[in-house]
mmCIF file of C-alpha atoms in Angstrom:
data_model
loop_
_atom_site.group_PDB
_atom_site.id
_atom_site.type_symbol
_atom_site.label_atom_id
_atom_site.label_comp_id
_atom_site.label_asym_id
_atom_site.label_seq_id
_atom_site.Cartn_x
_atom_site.Cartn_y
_atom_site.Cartn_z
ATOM 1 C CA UNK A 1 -9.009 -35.590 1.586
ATOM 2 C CA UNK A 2 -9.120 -32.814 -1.209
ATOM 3 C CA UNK A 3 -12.484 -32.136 -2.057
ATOM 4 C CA UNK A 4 -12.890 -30.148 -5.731
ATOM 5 C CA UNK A 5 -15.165 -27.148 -5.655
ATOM 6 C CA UNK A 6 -17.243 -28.277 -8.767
ATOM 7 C CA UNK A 7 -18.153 -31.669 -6.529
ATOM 8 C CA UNK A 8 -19.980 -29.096 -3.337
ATOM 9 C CA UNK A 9 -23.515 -28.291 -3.833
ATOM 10 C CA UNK A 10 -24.716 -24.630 -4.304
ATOM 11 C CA UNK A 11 -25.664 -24.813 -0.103
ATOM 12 C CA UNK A 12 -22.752 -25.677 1.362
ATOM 13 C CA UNK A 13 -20.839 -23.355 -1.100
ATOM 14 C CA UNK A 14 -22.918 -20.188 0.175
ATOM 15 C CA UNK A 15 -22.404 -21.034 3.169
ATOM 16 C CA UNK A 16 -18.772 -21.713 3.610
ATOM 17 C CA UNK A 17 -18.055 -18.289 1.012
ATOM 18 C CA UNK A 18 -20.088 -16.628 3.814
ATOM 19 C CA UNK A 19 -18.182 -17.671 6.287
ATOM 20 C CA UNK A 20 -14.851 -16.551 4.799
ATOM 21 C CA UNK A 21 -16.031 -13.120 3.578
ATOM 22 C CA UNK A 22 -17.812 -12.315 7.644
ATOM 23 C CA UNK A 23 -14.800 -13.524 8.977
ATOM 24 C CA UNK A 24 -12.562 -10.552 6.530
ATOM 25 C CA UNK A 25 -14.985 -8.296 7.210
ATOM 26 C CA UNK A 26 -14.727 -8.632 11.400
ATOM 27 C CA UNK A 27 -11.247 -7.303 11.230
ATOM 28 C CA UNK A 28 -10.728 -3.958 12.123
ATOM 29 C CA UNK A 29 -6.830 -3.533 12.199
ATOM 30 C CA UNK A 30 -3.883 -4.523 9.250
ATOM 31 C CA UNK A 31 -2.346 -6.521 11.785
ATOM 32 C CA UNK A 32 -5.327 -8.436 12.342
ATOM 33 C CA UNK A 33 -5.929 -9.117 8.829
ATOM 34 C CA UNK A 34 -2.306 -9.703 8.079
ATOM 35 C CA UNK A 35 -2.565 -12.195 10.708
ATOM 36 C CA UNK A 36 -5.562 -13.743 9.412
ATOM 37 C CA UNK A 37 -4.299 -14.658 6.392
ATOM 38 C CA UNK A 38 -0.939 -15.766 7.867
ATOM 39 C CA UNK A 39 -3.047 -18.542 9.247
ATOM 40 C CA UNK A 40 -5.320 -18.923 6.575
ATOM 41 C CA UNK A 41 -2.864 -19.154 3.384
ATOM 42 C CA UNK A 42 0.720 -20.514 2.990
ATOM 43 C CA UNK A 43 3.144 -17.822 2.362
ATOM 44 C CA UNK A 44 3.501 -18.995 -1.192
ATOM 45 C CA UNK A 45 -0.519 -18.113 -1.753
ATOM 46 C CA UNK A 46 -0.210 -14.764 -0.148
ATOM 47 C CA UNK A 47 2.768 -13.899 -2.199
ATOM 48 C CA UNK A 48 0.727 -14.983 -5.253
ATOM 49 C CA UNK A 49 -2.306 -13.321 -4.576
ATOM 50 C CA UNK A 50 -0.179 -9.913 -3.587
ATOM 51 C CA UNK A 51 1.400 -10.635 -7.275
ATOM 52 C CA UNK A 52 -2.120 -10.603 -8.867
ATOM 53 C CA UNK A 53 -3.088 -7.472 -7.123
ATOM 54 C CA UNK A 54 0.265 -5.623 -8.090
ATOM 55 C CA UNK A 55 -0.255 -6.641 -12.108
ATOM 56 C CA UNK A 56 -4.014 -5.628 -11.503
ATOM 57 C CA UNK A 57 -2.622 -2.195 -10.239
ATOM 58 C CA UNK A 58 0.051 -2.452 -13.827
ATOM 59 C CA UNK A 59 -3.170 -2.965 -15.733
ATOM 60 C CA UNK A 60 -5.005 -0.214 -14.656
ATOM 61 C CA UNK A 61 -2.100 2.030 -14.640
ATOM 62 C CA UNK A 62 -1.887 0.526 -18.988
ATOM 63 C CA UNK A 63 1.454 -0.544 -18.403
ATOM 64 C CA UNK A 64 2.066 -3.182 -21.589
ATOM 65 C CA UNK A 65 2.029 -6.584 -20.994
ATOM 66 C CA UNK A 66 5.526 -7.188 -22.188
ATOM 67 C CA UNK A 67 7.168 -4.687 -19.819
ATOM 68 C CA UNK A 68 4.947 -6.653 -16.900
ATOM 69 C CA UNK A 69 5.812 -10.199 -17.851
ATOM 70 C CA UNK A 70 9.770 -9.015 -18.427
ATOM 71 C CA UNK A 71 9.432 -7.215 -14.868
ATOM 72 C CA UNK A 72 7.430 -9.429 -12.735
ATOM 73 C CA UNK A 73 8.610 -12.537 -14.359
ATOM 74 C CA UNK A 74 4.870 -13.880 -15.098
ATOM 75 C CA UNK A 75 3.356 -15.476 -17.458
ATOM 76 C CA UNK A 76 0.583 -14.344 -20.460
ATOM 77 C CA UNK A 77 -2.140 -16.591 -19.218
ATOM 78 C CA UNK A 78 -1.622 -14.655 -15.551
ATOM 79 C CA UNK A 79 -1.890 -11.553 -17.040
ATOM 80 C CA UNK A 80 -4.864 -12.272 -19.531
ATOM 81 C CA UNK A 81 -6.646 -14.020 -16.592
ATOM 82 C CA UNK A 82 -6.238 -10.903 -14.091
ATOM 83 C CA UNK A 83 -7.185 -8.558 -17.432
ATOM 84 C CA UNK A 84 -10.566 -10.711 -17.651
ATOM 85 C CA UNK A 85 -11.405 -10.365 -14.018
ATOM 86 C CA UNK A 86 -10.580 -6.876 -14.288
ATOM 87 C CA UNK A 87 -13.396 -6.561 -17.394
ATOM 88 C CA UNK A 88 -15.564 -8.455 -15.107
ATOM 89 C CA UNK A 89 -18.947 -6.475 -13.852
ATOM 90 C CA UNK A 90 -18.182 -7.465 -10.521
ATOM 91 C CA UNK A 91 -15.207 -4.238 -10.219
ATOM 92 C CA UNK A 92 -13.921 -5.912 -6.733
ATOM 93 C CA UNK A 93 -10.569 -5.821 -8.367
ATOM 94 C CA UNK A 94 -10.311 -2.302 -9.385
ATOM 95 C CA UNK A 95 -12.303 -0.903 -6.150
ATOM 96 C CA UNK A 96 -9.199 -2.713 -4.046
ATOM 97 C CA UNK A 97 -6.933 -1.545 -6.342
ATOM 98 C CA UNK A 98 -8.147 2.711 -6.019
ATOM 99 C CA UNK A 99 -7.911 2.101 -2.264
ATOM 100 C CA UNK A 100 -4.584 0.634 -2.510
ATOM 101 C CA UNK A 101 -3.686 3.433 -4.610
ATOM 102 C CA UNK A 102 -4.423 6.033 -2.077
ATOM 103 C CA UNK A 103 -3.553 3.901 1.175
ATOM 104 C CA UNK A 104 -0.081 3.755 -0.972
ATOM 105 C CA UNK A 105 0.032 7.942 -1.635
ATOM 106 C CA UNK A 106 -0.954 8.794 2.254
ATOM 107 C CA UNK A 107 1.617 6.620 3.278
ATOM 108 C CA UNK A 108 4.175 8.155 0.912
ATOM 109 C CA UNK A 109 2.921 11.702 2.460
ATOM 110 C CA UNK A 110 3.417 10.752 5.787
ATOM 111 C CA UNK A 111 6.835 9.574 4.860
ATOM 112 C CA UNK A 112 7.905 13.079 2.797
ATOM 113 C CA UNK A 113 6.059 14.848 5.565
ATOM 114 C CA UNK A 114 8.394 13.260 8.372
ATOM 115 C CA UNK A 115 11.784 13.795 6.431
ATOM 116 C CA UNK A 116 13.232 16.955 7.463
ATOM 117 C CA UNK A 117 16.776 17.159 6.280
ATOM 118 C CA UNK A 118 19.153 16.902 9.436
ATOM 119 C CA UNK A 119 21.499 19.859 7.876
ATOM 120 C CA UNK A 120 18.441 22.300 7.765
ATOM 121 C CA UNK A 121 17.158 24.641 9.646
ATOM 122 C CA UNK A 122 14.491 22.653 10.734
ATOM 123 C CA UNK A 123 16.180 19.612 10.841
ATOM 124 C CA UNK A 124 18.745 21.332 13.873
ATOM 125 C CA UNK A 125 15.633 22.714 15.492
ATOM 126 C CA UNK A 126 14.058 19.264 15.863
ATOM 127 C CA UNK A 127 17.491 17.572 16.783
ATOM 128 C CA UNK A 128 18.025 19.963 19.650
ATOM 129 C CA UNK A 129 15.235 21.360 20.893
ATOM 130 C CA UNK A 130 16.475 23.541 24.138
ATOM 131 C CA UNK A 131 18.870 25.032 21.907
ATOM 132 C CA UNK A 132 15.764 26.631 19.394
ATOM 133 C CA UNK A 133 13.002 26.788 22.377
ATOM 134 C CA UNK A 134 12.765 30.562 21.625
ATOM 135 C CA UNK A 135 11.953 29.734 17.902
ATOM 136 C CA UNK A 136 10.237 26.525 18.658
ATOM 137 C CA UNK A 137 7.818 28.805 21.088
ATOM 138 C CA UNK A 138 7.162 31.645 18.572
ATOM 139 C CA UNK A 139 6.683 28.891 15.509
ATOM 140 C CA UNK A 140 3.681 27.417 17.908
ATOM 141 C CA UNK A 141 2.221 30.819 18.913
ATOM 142 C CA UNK A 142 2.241 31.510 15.151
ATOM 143 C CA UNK A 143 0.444 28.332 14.136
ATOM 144 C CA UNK A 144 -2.269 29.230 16.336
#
């Protein structure tokens, strides 16, 4: 039986919110929270909620609203309703989005840092290492 928010007293409404935000804030890992809300939300809802977050990040970034409802294929009332949580005093939206931001650039460093083009110099050094130990060697003694 569906039960509508407005119809739970103030009580049971701290109490169950309380429950959901101690049980986010137990998990330590990605994968634990990815799986967390793999069994807490249908894929549908994650994929919604993920879309709310990325036209937050749009918003912030004062991308227009016609470029995000072409790209994203959303509608105004989405958009206006993430805009107004966005002006909310609350700021949970735009303190996820800053940490997405720079969970997004490391990982984007770690990517450009692990590239090494195969036809370089460096690239041959770390594709056959007995052949450059020589170089390899002096490169570390260097470093330090």
């Amino acid at each position: 039986m569906k039960v509508r928010s407005r119809k739970i007293d103030n009580k049971e409404k701290i109490e169950y919110l309380d429950a959901l935000y101690t049980a986010v804030e137990s998990l330590r890992s990605r994968e634990e929270v990815k799986n967390f809300l793999r069994d807490l939300l249908t894929e549908g809802e994650r994929i919604m909620i993920g879309r709310r977050i990325v036209i937050a990040k749009r918003l912030l970034d004062e991308e227009p609203y016609e470029q995000i409802i072409r790209e994203m294929r959303v509608g105004p009332d989405t958009i206006m309703r993430v805009h107004r949580w966005l002006e909310d005093d609350v700021g949970g939206y735009e303190k996820a989005v800053k940490k997405l931001e720079k969970v997004l650039e490391s990982r984007q460093e770690k990517i450009n840092r692990a590239y090494v083009d195969p036809f370089s110099f460096e690239g041959l050094k770390k594709r056959y290492p007995l052949h450059f130990f020589l170089f390899n060697l002096f490169d570390r003694l260097n470093k330090k």
